[in-house]
PDB file of C-alpha atoms in Angstrom:
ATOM      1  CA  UNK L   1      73.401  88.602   6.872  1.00  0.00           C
ATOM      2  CA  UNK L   2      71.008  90.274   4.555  1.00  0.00           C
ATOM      3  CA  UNK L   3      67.179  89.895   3.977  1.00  0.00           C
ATOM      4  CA  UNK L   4      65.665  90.333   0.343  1.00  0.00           C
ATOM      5  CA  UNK L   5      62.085  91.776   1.483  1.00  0.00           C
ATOM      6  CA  UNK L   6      59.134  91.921  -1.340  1.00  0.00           C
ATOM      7  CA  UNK L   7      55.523  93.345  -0.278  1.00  0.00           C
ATOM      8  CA  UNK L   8      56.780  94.064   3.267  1.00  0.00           C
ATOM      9  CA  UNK L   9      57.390  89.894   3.773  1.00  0.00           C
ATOM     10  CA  UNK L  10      61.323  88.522   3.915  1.00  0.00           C
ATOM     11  CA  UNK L  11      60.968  86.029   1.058  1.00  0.00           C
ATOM     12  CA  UNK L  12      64.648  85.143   1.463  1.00  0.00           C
ATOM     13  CA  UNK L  13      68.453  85.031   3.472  1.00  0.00           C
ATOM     14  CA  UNK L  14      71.296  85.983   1.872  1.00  0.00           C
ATOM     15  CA  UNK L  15      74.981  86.194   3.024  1.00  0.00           C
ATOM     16  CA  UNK L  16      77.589  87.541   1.091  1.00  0.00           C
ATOM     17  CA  UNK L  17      79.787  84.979  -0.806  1.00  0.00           C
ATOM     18  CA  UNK L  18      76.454  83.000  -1.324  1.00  0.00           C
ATOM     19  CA  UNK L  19      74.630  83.018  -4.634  1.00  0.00           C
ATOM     20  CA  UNK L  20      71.972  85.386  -5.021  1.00  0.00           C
ATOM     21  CA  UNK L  21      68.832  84.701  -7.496  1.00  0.00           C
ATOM     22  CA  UNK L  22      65.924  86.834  -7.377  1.00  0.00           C
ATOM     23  CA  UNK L  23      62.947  86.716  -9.543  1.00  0.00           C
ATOM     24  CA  UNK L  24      65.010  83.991 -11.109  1.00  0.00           C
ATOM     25  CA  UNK L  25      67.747  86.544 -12.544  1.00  0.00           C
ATOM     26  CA  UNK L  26      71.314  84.909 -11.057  1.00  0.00           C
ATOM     27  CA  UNK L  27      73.295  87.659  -9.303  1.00  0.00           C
ATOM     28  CA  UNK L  28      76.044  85.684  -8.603  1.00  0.00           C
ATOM     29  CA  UNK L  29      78.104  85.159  -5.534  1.00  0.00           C
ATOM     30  CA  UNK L  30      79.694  88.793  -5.536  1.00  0.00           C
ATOM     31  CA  UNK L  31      76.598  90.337  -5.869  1.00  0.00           C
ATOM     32  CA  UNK L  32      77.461  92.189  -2.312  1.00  0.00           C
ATOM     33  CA  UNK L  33      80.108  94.588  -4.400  1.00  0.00           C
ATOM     34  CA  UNK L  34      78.091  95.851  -6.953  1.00  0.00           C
ATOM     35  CA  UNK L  35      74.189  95.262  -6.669  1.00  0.00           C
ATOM     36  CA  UNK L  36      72.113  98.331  -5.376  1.00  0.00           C
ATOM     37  CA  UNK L  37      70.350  96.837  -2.466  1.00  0.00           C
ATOM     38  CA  UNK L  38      67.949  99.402  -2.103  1.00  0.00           C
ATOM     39  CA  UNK L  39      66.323  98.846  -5.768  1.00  0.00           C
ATOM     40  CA  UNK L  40      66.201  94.749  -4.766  1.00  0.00           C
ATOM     41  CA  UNK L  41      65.253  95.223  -1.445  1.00  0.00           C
ATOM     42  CA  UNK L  42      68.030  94.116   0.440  1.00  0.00           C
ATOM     43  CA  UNK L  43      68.095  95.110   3.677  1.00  0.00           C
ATOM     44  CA  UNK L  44      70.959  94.072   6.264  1.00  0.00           C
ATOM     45  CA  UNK L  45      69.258  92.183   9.031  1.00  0.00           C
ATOM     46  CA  UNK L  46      70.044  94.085  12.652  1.00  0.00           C
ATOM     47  CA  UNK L  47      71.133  91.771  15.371  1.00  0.00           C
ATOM     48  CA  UNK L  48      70.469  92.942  18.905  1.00  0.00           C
ATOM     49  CA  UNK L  49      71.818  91.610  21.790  1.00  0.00           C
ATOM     50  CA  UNK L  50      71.124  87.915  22.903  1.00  0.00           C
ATOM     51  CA  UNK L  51      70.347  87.073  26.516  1.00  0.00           C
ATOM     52  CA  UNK L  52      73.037  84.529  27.758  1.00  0.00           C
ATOM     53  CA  UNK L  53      72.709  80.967  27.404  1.00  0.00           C
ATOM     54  CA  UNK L  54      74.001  80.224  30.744  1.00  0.00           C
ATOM     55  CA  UNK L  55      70.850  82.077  32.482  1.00  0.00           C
ATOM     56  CA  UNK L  56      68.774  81.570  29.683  1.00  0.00           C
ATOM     57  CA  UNK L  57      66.733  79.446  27.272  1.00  0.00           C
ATOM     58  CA  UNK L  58      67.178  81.384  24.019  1.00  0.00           C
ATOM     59  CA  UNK L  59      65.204  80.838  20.547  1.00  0.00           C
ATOM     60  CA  UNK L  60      65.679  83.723  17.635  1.00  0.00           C
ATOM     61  CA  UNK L  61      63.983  84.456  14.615  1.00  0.00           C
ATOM     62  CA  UNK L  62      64.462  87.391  12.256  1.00  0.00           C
ATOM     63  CA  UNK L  63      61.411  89.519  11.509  1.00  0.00           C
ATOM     64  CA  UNK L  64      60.183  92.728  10.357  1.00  0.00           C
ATOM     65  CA  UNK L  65      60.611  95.814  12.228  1.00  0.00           C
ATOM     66  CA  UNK L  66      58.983  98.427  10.777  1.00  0.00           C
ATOM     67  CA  UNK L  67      60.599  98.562   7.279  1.00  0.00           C
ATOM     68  CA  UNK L  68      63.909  96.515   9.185  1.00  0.00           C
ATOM     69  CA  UNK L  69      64.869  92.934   9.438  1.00  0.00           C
ATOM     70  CA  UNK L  70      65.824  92.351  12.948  1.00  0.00           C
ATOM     71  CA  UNK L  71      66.963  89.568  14.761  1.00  0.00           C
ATOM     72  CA  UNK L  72      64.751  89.064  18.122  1.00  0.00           C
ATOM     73  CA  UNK L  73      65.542  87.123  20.719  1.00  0.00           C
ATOM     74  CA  UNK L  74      63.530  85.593  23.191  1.00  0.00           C
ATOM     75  CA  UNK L  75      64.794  84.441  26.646  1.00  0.00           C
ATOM     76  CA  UNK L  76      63.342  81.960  29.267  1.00  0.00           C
ATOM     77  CA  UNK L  77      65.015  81.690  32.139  1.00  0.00           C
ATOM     78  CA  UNK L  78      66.137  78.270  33.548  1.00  0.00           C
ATOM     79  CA  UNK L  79      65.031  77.126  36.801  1.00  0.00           C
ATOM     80  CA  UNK L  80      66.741  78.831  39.785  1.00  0.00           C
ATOM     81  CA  UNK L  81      67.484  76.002  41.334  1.00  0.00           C
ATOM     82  CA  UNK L  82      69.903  74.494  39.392  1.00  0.00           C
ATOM     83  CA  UNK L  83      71.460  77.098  38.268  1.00  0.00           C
ATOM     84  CA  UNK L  84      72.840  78.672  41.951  1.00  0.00           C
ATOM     85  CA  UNK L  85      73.128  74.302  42.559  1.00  0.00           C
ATOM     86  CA  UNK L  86      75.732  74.836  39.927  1.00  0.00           C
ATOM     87  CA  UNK L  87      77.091  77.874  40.397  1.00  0.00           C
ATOM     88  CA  UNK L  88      77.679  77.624  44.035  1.00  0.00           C
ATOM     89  CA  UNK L  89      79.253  74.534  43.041  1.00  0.00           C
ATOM     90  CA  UNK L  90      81.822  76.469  40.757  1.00  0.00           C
ATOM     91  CA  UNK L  91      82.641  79.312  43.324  1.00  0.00           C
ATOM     92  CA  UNK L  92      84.129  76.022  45.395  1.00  0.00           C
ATOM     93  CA  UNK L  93      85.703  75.022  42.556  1.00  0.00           C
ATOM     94  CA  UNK L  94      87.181  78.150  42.187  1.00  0.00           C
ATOM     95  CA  UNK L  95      88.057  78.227  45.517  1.00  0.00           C
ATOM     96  CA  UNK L  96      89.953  75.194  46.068  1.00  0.00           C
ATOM     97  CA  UNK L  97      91.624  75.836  42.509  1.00  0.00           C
ATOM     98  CA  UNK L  98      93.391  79.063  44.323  1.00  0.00           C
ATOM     99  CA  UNK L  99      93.845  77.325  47.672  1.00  0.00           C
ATOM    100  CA  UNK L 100      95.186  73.641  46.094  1.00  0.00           C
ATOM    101  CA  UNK L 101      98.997  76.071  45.414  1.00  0.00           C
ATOM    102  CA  UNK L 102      99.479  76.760  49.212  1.00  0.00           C
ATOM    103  CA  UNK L 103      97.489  73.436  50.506  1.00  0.00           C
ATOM    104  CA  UNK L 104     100.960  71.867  51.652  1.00  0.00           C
ATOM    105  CA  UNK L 105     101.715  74.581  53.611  1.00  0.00           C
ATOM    106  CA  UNK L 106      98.636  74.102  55.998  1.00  0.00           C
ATOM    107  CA  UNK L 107      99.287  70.440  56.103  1.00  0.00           C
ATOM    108  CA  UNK L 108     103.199  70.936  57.264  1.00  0.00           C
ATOM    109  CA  UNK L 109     101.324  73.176  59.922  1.00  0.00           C
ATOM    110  CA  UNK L 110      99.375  71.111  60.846  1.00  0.00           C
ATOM    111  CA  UNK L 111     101.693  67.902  60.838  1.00  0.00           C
ATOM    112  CA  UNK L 112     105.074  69.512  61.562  1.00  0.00           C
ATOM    113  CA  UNK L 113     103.890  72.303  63.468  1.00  0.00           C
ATOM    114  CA  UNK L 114     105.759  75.333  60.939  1.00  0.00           C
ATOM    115  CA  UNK L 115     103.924  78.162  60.679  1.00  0.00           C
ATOM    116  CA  UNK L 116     102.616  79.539  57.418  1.00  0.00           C
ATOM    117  CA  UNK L 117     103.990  82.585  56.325  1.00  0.00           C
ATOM    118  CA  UNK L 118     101.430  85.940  56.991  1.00  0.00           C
ATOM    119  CA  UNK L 119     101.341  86.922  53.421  1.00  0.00           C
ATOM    120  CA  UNK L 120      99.797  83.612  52.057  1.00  0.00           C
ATOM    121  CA  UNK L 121      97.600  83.101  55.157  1.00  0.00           C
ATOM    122  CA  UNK L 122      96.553  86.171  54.362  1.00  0.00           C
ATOM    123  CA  UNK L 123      95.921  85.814  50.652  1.00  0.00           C
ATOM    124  CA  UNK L 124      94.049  82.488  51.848  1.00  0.00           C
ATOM    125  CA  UNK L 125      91.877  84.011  54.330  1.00  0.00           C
ATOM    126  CA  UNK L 126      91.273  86.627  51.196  1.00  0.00           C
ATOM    127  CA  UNK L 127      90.189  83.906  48.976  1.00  0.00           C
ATOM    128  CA  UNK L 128      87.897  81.643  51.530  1.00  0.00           C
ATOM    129  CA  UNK L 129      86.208  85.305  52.655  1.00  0.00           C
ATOM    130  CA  UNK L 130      85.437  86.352  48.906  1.00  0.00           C
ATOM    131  CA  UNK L 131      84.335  82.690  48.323  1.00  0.00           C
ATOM    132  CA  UNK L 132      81.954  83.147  51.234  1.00  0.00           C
ATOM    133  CA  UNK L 133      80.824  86.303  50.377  1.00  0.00           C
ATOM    134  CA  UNK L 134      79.752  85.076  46.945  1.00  0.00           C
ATOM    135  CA  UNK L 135      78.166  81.909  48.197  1.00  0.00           C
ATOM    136  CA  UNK L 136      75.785  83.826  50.307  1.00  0.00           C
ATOM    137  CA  UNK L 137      75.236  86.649  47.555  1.00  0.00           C
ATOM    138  CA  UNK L 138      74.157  83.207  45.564  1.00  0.00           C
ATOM    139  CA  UNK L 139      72.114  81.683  47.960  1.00  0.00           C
ATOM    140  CA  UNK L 140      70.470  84.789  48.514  1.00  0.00           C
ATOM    141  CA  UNK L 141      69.304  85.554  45.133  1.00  0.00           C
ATOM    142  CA  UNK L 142      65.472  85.134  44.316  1.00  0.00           C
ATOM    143  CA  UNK L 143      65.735  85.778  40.929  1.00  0.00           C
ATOM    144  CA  UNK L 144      67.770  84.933  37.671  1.00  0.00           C
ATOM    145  CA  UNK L 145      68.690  88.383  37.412  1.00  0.00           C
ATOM    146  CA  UNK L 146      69.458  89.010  40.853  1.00  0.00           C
ATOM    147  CA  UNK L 147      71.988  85.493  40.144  1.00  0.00           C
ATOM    148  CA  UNK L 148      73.534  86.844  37.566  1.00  0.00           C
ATOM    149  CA  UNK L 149      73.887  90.510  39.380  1.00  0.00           C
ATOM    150  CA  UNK L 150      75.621  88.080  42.076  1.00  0.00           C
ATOM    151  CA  UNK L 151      78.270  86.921  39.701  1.00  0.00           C
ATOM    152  CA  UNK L 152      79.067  89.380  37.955  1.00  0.00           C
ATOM    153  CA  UNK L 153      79.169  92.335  40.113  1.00  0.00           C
ATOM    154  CA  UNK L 154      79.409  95.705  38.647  1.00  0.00           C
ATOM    155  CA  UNK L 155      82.898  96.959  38.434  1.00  0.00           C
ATOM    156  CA  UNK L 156      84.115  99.436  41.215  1.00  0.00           C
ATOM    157  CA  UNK L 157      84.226 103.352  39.880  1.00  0.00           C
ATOM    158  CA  UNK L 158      87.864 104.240  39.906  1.00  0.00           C
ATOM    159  CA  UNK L 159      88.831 107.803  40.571  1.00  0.00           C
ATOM    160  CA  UNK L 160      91.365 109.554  37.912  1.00  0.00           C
ATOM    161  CA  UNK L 161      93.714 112.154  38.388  1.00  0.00           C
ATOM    162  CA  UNK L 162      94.517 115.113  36.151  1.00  0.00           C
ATOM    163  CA  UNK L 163      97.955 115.618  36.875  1.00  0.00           C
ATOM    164  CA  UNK L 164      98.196 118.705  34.386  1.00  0.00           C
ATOM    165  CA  UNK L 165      95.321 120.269  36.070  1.00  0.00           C
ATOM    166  CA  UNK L 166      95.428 118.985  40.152  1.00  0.00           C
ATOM    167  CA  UNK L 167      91.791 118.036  39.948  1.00  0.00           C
ATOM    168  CA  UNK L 168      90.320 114.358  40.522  1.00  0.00           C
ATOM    169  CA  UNK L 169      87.050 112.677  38.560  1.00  0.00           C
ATOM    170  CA  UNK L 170      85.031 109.886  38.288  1.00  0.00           C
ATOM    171  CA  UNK L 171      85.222 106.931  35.711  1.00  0.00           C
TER     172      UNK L 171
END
């Protein structure tokens, strides 16, 4: 998106493909391929990066910054509250989703007495203890930030090899 700017004040939005008029001279709708934006004042509006809706009560408008249109966001976050209400609510979800495959396996146990193989009661344990783990790392958080921290926790650093050289690093 692009911002014709007169006297340091956006007077108009322009996208390419649309039909540019300025000063009441028609441009066309390929103006984008040939007009000097510079001597019109077109500027390409900057988008920054928007806070996410989930968390979040966005609005944006696009202003001047400086010399530049930008697009600013700003972010109010929703109430706590519901949001680890729902999103402890999801983890289950989640949860049961991975358990509901191997389900009839701890009902045969439990009616039939056969035991459930070690790999998938381990796997379930797996899945029940990370569920847990992220339902108190929820419930715990006292912020929005510190909720979304919670669910989406930063990735592990992995360590690489050089093979050619022997030597191991960070990533």
């Amino acid at each position: 998106m692009f911002a014709v700017i007169k006297n340091n004040v956006i007077t108009q939005f322009i996208k390419p493909g649309q039909q540019l008029i300025i000063d009441g001279f028609d441009w066309g709708y390929n103006w984008a391929e040939y007009v000097d934006r510079d001597a019109l004042g077109i500027k390409e509006v900057a988008e920054t990066q928007e806070p996410d809706q989930r968390f979040y009560w966005v609005s944006s408008d696009i202003r001047l910054v400086g010399a530049n249109p930008m697009r600013v966001h700003t972010a109010q976050p929703k109430a706590l509250a519901q949001l680890k209400e729902q999103h402890l609510a999801e983890t289950k979800r989640q949860a049961n989703s991975r358990l509901a495959a191997t389900d009839w396996m701890v009902i045969r146990k439990a009616e039939r007495g056969i035991e459930i193989s070690a790999d998938v009661a381990a796997e379930r344990a797996r899945i029940l203890d990370d569920c847990a783990a992220k339902e108190a790392a929820i419930t715990v958080a006292s912020t929005v930030e510190e909720l979304i921290l919670a669910l989406n926790p930063p990735a592990p650093q992995l360590t690489a090899i050089d093979l050619t050289a022997g030597t191991a690093m960070t990533v």
